[in-house]
Amino acid sequence: MSPDLGRGEADVLRLALELPADEAVVILDDAKARAAAGRLGLRFIGTLGVLLNAKRVGLIAAVTPHL
């Protein structure tokens, strides 16, 4: 694992590597963690991707900033 990763990101990647490749998708927003996931051959998505997918399948009505 990259020494640049935080403990949480490193733990998520380690756990994902224990799962069958077709079952593991990790949610990562940190650029270094996403790069590491790509090098390890893991599928990943960011928070925005999760929200856009939720909207696409009708789980939420809109993706808008809410302050």
PDB file of C-alpha atoms in Angstrom:
ATOM      1  CA  MET A   1       0.000   0.000   0.000  1.00  0.00           C
ATOM      2  CA  SER A   2       1.138   3.522  -0.682  1.00  0.00           C
ATOM      3  CA  PRO A   3       2.561   5.333   2.355  1.00  0.00           C
ATOM      4  CA  ASP A   4       0.680   8.437   1.155  1.00  0.00           C
ATOM      5  CA  LEU A   5      -2.682   6.867   1.980  1.00  0.00           C
ATOM      6  CA  GLY A   6      -4.507   7.454   5.214  1.00  0.00           C
ATOM      7  CA  ARG A   7      -5.299   4.489   7.412  1.00  0.00           C
ATOM      8  CA  GLY A   8      -8.960   4.456   6.392  1.00  0.00           C
ATOM      9  CA  GLU A   9      -8.247   4.444   2.668  1.00  0.00           C
ATOM     10  CA  ALA A  10      -5.581   1.758   3.061  1.00  0.00           C
ATOM     11  CA  ASP A  11      -7.962  -0.412   5.112  1.00  0.00           C
ATOM     12  CA  VAL A  12     -10.718  -0.050   2.504  1.00  0.00           C
ATOM     13  CA  LEU A  13      -8.351  -1.136  -0.261  1.00  0.00           C
ATOM     14  CA  ARG A  14      -7.086  -4.099   1.773  1.00  0.00           C
ATOM     15  CA  LEU A  15     -10.639  -5.240   2.459  1.00  0.00           C
ATOM     16  CA  ALA A  16     -11.615  -4.861  -1.198  1.00  0.00           C
ATOM     17  CA  LEU A  17      -8.682  -7.057  -2.209  1.00  0.00           C
ATOM     18  CA  GLU A  18     -10.097  -9.852  -0.034  1.00  0.00           C
ATOM     19  CA  LEU A  19     -13.368  -9.882  -2.004  1.00  0.00           C
ATOM     20  CA  PRO A  20     -13.962 -11.468  -5.407  1.00  0.00           C
ATOM     21  CA  ALA A  21     -13.008  -8.873  -8.043  1.00  0.00           C
ATOM     22  CA  ASP A  22     -16.516  -8.790  -9.526  1.00  0.00           C
ATOM     23  CA  GLU A  23     -18.053  -7.971  -6.122  1.00  0.00           C
ATOM     24  CA  ALA A  24     -15.725  -5.221  -4.914  1.00  0.00           C
ATOM     25  CA  VAL A  25     -16.475  -1.578  -5.673  1.00  0.00           C
ATOM     26  CA  VAL A  26     -14.984   0.975  -3.320  1.00  0.00           C
ATOM     27  CA  ILE A  27     -16.180   4.532  -2.734  1.00  0.00           C
ATOM     28  CA  LEU A  28     -13.175   6.842  -2.800  1.00  0.00           C
ATOM     29  CA  ASP A  29     -12.877  10.597  -3.211  1.00  0.00           C
ATOM     30  CA  ASP A  30      -9.179  10.983  -2.381  1.00  0.00           C
ATOM     31  CA  ALA A  31      -7.095  11.220  -5.587  1.00  0.00           C
ATOM     32  CA  LYS A  32      -4.188   9.189  -4.177  1.00  0.00           C
ATOM     33  CA  ALA A  33      -6.534   6.450  -2.974  1.00  0.00           C
ATOM     34  CA  ARG A  34      -8.264   6.344  -6.371  1.00  0.00           C
ATOM     35  CA  ALA A  35      -4.890   6.043  -8.109  1.00  0.00           C
ATOM     36  CA  ALA A  36      -3.886   3.213  -5.764  1.00  0.00           C
ATOM     37  CA  ALA A  37      -7.196   1.432  -6.396  1.00  0.00           C
ATOM     38  CA  GLY A  38      -6.614   1.681 -10.134  1.00  0.00           C
ATOM     39  CA  ARG A  39      -3.095   0.259  -9.807  1.00  0.00           C
ATOM     40  CA  LEU A  40      -4.528  -2.641  -7.788  1.00  0.00           C
ATOM     41  CA  GLY A  41      -7.178  -3.327 -10.424  1.00  0.00           C
ATOM     42  CA  LEU A  42     -10.059  -2.378  -8.129  1.00  0.00           C
ATOM     43  CA  ARG A  43     -13.255  -0.767  -9.342  1.00  0.00           C
ATOM     44  CA  PHE A  44     -14.082   2.493  -7.610  1.00  0.00           C
ATOM     45  CA  ILE A  45     -16.589   5.309  -7.651  1.00  0.00           C
ATOM     46  CA  GLY A  46     -16.672   8.685  -5.934  1.00  0.00           C
ATOM     47  CA  THR A  47     -19.399  10.238  -3.821  1.00  0.00           C
ATOM     48  CA  LEU A  48     -20.674  12.259  -6.772  1.00  0.00           C
ATOM     49  CA  GLY A  49     -20.903   9.093  -8.844  1.00  0.00           C
ATOM     50  CA  VAL A  50     -22.956   7.418  -6.113  1.00  0.00           C
ATOM     51  CA  LEU A  51     -25.324  10.400  -6.019  1.00  0.00           C
ATOM     52  CA  LEU A  52     -25.684  10.534  -9.807  1.00  0.00           C
ATOM     53  CA  ASN A  53     -26.408   6.797  -9.945  1.00  0.00           C
ATOM     54  CA  ALA A  54     -28.984   7.171  -7.162  1.00  0.00           C
ATOM     55  CA  LYS A  55     -30.714   9.909  -9.162  1.00  0.00           C
ATOM     56  CA  ARG A  56     -30.545   7.867 -12.375  1.00  0.00           C
ATOM     57  CA  VAL A  57     -32.344   4.904 -10.783  1.00  0.00           C
ATOM     58  CA  GLY A  58     -34.880   7.098  -8.984  1.00  0.00           C
ATOM     59  CA  LEU A  59     -33.674   6.768  -5.399  1.00  0.00           C
ATOM     60  CA  ILE A  60     -33.344  10.535  -5.078  1.00  0.00           C
ATOM     61  CA  ALA A  61     -35.095  13.319  -6.985  1.00  0.00           C
ATOM     62  CA  ALA A  62     -32.129  15.590  -7.635  1.00  0.00           C
ATOM     63  CA  VAL A  63     -28.449  16.137  -7.032  1.00  0.00           C
ATOM     64  CA  THR A  64     -28.118  19.737  -5.890  1.00  0.00           C
ATOM     65  CA  PRO A  65     -26.010  21.557  -3.331  1.00  0.00           C
ATOM     66  CA  HIS A  66     -27.876  21.993  -0.076  1.00  0.00           C
ATOM     67  CA  LEU A  67     -26.437  24.582   2.276  1.00  0.00           C
TER      68      LEU A  67
END
